[in-house]
Short mmCIF file of C-alpha atoms in Angstrom, two decimals:
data_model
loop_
_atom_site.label_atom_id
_atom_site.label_comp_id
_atom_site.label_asym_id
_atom_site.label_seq_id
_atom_site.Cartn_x
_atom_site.Cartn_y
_atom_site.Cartn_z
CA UNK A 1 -22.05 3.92 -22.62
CA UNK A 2 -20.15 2.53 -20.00
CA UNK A 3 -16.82 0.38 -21.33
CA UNK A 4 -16.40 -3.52 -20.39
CA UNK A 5 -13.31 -2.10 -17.64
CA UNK A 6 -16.21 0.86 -15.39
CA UNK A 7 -18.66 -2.26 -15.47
CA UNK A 8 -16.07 -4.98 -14.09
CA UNK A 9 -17.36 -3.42 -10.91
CA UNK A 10 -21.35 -3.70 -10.57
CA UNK A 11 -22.07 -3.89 -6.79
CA UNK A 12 -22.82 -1.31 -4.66
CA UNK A 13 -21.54 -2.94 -1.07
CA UNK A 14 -18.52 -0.91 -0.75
CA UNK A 15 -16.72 -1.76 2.56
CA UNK A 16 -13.15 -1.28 3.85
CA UNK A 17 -10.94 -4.50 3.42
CA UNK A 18 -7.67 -2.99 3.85
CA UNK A 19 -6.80 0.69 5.65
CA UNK A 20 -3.24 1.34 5.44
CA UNK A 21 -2.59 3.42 8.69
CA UNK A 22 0.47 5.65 9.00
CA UNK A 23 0.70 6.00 13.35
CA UNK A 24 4.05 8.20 13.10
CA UNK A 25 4.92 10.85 10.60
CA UNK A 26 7.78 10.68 8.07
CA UNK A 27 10.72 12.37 8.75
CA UNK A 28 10.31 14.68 5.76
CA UNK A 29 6.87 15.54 7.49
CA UNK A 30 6.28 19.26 8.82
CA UNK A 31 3.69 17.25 11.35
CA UNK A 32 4.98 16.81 14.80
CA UNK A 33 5.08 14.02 16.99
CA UNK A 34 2.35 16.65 19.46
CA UNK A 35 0.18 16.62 16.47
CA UNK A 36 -0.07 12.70 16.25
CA UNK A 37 -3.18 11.05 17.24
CA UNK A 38 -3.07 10.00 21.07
CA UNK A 39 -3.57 6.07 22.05
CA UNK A 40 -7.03 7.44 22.97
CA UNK A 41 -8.11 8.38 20.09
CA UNK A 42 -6.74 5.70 18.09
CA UNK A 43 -8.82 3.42 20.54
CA UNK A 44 -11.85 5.78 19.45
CA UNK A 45 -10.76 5.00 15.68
CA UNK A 46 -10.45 1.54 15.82
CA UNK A 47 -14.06 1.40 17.68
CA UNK A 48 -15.42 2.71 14.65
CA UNK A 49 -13.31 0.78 12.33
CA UNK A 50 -15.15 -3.07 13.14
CA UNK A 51 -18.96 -0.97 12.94
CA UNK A 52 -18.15 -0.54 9.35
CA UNK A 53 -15.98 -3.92 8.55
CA UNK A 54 -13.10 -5.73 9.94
CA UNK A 55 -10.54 -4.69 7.64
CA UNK A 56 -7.29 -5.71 7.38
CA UNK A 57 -4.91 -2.94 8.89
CA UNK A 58 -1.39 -2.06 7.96
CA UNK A 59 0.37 0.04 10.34
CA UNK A 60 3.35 2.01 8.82
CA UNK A 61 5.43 4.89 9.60
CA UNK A 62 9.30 5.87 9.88
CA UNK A 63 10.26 5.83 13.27
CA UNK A 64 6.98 3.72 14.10
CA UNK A 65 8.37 1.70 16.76
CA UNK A 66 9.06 4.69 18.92
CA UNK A 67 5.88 4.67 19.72
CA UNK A 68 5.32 3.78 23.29
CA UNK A 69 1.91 2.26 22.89
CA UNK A 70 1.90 0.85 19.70
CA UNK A 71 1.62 -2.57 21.51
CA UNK A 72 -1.99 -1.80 23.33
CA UNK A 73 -2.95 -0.48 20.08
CA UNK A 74 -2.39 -3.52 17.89
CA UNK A 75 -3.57 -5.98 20.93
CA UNK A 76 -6.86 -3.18 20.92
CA UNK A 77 -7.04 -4.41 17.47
CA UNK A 78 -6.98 -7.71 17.25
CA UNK A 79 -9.31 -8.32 20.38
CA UNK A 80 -12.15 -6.78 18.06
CA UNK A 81 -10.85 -9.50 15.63
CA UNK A 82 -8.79 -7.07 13.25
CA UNK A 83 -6.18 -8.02 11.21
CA UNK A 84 -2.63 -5.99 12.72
CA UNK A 85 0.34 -5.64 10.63
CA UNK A 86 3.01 -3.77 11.61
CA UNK A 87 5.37 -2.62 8.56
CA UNK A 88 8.89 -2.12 10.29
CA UNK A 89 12.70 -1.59 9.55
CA UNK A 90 14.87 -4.21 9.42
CA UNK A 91 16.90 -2.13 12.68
CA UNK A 92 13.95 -2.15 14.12
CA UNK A 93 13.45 -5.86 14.93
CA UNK A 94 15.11 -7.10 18.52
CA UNK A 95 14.17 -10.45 20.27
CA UNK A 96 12.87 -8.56 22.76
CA UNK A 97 9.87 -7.06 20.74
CA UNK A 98 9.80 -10.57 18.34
CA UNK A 99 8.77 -12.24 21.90
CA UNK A 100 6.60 -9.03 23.39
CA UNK A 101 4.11 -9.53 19.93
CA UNK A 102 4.55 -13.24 19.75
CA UNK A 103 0.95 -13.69 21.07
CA UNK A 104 -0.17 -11.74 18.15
CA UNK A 105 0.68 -14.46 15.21
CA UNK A 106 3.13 -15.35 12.77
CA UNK A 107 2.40 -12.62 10.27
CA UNK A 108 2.46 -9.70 12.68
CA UNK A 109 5.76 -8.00 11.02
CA UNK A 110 6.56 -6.75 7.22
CA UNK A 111 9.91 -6.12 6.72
CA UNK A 112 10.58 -2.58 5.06
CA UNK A 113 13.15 -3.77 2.20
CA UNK A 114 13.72 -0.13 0.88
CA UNK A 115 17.50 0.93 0.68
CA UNK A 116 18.43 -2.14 1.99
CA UNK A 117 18.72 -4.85 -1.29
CA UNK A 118 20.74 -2.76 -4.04
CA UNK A 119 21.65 -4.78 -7.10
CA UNK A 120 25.61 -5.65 -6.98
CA UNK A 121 27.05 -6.87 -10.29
CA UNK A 122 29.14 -9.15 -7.99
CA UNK A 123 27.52 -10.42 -5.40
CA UNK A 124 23.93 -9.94 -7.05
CA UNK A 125 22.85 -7.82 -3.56
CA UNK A 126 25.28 -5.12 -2.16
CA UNK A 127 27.01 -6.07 0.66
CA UNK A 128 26.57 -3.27 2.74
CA UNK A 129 25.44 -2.27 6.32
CA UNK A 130 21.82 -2.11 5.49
CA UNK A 131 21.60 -5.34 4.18
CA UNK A 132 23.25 -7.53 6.92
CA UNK A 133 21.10 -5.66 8.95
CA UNK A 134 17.99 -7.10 6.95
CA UNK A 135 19.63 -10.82 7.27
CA UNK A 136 19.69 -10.03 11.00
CA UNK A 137 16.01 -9.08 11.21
CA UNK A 138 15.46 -12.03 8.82
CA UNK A 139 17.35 -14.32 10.94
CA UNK A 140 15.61 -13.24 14.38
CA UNK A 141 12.03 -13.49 12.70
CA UNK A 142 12.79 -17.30 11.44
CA UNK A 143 14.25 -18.22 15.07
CA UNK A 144 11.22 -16.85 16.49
CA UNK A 145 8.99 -18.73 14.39
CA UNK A 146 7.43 -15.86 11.89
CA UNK A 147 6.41 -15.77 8.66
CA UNK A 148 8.49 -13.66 6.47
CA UNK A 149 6.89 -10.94 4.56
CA UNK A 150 8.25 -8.22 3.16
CA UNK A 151 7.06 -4.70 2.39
CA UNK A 152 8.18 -2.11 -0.26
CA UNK A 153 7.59 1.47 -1.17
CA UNK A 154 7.24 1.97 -4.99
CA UNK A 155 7.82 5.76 -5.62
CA UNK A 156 9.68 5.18 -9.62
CA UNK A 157 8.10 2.90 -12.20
CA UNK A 158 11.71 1.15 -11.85
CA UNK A 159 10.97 -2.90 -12.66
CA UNK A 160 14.25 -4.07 -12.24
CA UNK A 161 14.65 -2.47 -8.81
CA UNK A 162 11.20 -3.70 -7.52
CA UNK A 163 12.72 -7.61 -9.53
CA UNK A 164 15.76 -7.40 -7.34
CA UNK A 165 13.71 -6.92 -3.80
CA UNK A 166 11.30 -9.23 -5.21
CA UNK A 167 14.10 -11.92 -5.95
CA UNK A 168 15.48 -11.75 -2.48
CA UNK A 169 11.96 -12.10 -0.98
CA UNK A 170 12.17 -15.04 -2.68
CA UNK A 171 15.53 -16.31 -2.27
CA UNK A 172 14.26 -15.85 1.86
CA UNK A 173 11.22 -18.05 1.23
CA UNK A 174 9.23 -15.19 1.82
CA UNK A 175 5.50 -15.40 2.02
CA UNK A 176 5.00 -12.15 0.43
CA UNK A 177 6.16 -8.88 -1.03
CA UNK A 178 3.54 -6.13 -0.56
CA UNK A 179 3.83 -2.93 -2.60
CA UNK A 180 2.64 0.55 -1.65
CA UNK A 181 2.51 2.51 -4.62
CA UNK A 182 3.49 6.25 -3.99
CA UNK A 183 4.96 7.41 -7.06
CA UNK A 184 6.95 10.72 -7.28
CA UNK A 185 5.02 13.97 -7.83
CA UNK A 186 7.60 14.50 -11.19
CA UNK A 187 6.47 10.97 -12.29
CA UNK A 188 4.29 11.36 -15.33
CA UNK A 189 0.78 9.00 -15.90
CA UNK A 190 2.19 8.83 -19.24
CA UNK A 191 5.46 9.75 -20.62
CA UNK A 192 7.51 9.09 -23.66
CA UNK A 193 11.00 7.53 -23.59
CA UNK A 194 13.34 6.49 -26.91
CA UNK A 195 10.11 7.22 -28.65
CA UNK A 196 8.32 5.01 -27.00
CA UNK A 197 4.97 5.83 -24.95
CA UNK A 198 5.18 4.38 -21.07
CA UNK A 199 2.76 4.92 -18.39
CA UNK A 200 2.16 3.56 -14.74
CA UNK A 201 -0.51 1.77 -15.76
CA UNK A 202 2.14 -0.37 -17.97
CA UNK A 203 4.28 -0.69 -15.17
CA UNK A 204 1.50 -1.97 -12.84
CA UNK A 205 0.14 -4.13 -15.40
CA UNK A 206 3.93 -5.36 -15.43
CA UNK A 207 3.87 -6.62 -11.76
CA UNK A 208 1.12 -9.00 -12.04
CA UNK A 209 2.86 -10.53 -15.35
CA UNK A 210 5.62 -11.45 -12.70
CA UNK A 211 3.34 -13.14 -10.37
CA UNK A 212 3.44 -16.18 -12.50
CA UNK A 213 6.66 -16.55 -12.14
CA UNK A 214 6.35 -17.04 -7.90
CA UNK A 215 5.28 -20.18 -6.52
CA UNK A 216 1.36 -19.97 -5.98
CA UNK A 217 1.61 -19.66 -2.27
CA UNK A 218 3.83 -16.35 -2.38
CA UNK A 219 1.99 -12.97 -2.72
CA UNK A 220 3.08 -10.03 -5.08
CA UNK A 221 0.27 -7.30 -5.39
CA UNK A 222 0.22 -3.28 -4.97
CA UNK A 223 -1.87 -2.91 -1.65
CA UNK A 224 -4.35 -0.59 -3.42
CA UNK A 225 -5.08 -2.19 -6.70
CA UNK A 226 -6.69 -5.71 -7.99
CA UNK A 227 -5.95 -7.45 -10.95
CA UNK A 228 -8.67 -9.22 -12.67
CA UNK A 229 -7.72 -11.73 -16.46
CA UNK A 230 -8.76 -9.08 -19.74
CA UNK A 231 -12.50 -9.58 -20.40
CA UNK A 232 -12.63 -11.71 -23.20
CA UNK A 233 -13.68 -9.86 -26.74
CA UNK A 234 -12.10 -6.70 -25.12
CA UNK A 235 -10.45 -4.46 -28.02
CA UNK A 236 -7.25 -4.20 -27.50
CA UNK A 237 -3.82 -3.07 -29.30
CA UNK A 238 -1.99 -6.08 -28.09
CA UNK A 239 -2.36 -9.90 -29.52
CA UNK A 240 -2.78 -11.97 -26.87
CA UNK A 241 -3.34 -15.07 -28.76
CA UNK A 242 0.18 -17.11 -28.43
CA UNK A 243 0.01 -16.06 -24.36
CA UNK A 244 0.53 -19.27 -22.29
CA UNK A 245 -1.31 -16.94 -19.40
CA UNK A 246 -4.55 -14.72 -19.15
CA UNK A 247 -3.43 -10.85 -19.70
CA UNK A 248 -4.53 -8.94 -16.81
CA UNK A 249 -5.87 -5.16 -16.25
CA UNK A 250 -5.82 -3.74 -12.59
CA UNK A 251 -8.40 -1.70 -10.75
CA UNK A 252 -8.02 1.40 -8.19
CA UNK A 253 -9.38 0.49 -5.09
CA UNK A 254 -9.30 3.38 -3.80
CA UNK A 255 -12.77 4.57 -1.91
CA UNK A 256 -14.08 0.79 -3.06
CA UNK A 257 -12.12 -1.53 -0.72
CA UNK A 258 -9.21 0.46 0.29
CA UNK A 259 -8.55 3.81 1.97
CA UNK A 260 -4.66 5.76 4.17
CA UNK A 261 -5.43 7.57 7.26
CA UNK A 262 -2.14 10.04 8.09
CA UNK A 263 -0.90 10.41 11.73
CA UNK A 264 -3.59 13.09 12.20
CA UNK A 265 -6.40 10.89 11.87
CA UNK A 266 -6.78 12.53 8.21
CA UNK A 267 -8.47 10.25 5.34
CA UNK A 268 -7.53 9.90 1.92
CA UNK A 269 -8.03 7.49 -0.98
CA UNK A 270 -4.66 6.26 -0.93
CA UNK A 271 -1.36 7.00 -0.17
CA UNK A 272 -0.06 8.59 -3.50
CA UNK A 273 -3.10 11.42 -3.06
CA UNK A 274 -3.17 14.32 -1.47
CA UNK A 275 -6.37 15.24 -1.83
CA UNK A 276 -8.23 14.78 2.05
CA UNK A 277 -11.47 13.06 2.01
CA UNK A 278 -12.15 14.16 5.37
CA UNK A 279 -10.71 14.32 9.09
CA UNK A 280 -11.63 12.26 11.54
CA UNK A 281 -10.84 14.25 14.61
CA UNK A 282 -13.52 16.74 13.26
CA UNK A 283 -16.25 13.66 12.94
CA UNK A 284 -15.82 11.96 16.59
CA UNK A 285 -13.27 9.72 14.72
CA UNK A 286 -15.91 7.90 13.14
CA UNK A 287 -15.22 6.69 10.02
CA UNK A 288 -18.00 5.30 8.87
CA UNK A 289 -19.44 8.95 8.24
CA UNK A 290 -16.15 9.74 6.13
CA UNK A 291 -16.43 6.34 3.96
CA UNK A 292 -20.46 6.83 3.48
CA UNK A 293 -20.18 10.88 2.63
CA UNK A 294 -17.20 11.57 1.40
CA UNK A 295 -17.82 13.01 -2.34
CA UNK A 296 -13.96 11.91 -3.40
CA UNK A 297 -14.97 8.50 -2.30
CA UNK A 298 -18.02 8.52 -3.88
CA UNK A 299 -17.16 9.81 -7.15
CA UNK A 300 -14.54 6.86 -7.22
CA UNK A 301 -16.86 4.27 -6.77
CA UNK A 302 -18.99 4.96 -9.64
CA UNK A 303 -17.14 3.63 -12.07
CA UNK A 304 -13.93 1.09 -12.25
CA UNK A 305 -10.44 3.21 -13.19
CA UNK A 306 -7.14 2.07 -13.52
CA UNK A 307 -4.28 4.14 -11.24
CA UNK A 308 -3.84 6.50 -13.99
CA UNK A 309 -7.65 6.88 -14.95
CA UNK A 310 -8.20 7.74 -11.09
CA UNK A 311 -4.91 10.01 -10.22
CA UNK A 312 -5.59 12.00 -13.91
CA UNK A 313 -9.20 11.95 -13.22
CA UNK A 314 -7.97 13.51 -8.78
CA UNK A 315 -5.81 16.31 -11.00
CA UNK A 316 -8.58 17.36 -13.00
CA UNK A 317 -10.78 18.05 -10.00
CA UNK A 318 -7.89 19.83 -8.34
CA UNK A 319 -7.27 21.79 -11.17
CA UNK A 320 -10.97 23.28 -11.50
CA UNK A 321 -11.27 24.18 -7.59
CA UNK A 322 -8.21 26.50 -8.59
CA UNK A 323 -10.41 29.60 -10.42
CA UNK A 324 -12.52 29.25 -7.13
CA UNK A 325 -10.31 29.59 -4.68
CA UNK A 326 -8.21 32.17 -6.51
CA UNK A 327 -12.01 34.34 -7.06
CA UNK A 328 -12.65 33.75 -3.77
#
């Protein structure tokens, strides 16, 4: 019997809504820049990207800028009436490019806040070069007439750290601080701490408890997950009785609404996993035929899972491949 959390999710009309696209690889990548997908064939992609939905896309990557036709490809984009959002460093913002994208909208850019707001027992955010270098880029985007959003890489379940970038965001009258959630391969689903049992779930769970503490018209949400209020008569360990606001569980979206495609024009369920769903080089870059067939993506649609359920539940299936490959 299927719990109240795997039937949350009863429809069947699984499309795209957000693809977060890394164009460049990190600098900790073995990948090459020669191995990167061509303008071409990111044309080819994004062809095949509006005959399966108009998603929202997030374009992200290290040294992303460097790319000399990342502006065709976003104005490719949003002439077939895509979404484009370029995730940048705060270095990375000039006038120059601020007026080259103008035509594009407000809420083109995402500041990367990474490394750049450290908590300062002084001045509450450390002084250093980094940071002015954010209030630059913050500066030039408000001058230009942009919306401010912000972007941020969670790789530790560290709260306080993800409060501190959160509390600047809002301190800039941000619109919006969007998480990618990439944890740490040495971060544990579930680990135990002064005695006390903490998983990522927990920590996830944690963010959206924040969210009432933002005015309503600033966003604060993990790209890949949704929160939905705790079905009422749910069993629970916790008394939610005296709470002045709805608890809230979150759901993967992974392979339901949301999917990464690497620099290689490789598909996954989300960033955090490295298990490939397929390779769209080797289908004619259509990804329909990747989102309809691939069996990671189907297996995660069939029932609703929480990031842990669905990253315990991605180990397990690596784990028994292993006697096959080894036999083989």
């Amino acid at each position: 019997m299927q719990s109240k959390f795997d039937m949350m999710e009863t429809h069947c009309d699984f499309r795209p809504r957000m693809i977060v696209w890394q164009l460049i690889a990190d600098k900790t990548s073995d990948n090459h820049i020669e191995n990167s997908l061509t303008r071409h064939e990111c044309i080819r992609i994004i062809d095949n990207l509006v005959k399966v939905a108009k998603p929202i896309v997030v374009l992200t990557g290290d040294s992303l800028i460097t790319r000399p036709d990342l502006y065709e490809i976003v104005g490719y984009g949003n002439a077939l009436g895509l979404k484009m959002i370029i995730e940048l460093l705060p270095e990375q913002i000039t006038d120059a490019l601020l007026e080259q994208y103008k035509a594009f909208g407000a809420r083109t850019f995402r500041l990367v806040l990474n490394n750049h707001v450290i908590e300062d027992s002084e001045t509450r955010f450390r002084q250093s070069e980094e940071f002015h270098s954010l209030m630059c880029a913050v500066n030039r985007l408000k001058s230009k007439d942009y919306e401010l959003h912000f972007s941020y890489l969670v790789s530790e379940p560290d709260l306080r750290r993800l409060s501190y970038n959160l509390d600047f965001a809002f301190r800039m009258s941000g619109h919006g601080l969007y998480c990618h959630l990439r944890f740490n391969r040495n971060v544990r689903e579930v680990s135990l701490f002064d005695d006390q049992v903490m998983s990522l779930d927990e920590f996830i769970s944690k963010i959206s408890d924040i969210k009432f503490l933002l005015p309503s018209d600033m966003y604060l949400s993990p790209q890949c997950v949704k929160y939905k209020p705790y079905p009422e008569g749910g069993s629970s360990d916790f008394d939610f009785s005296d709470m002045k606001h709805p608890n809230w569980i979150h759901q993967c979206l992974a392979g339901k609404t949301f999917a990464f495609i690497n620099e290689t024009g490789k598909v996954f369920a989300c960033r955090g996993m490295c298990k490939e769903c397929g390779d769209l080089r080797e289908v004619n870059y259509d990804f329909k035929t990747i989102w309809k067939n691939s069996q990671i993506l189907k297996l995660l649609r069939e029932n609703s899972r929480s990031c842990v359920q669905t990253r315990i539940l991605m180990k397990q299936k690596r784990e028994a491949q292993i006697p096959q490959i080894q036999a083989t």
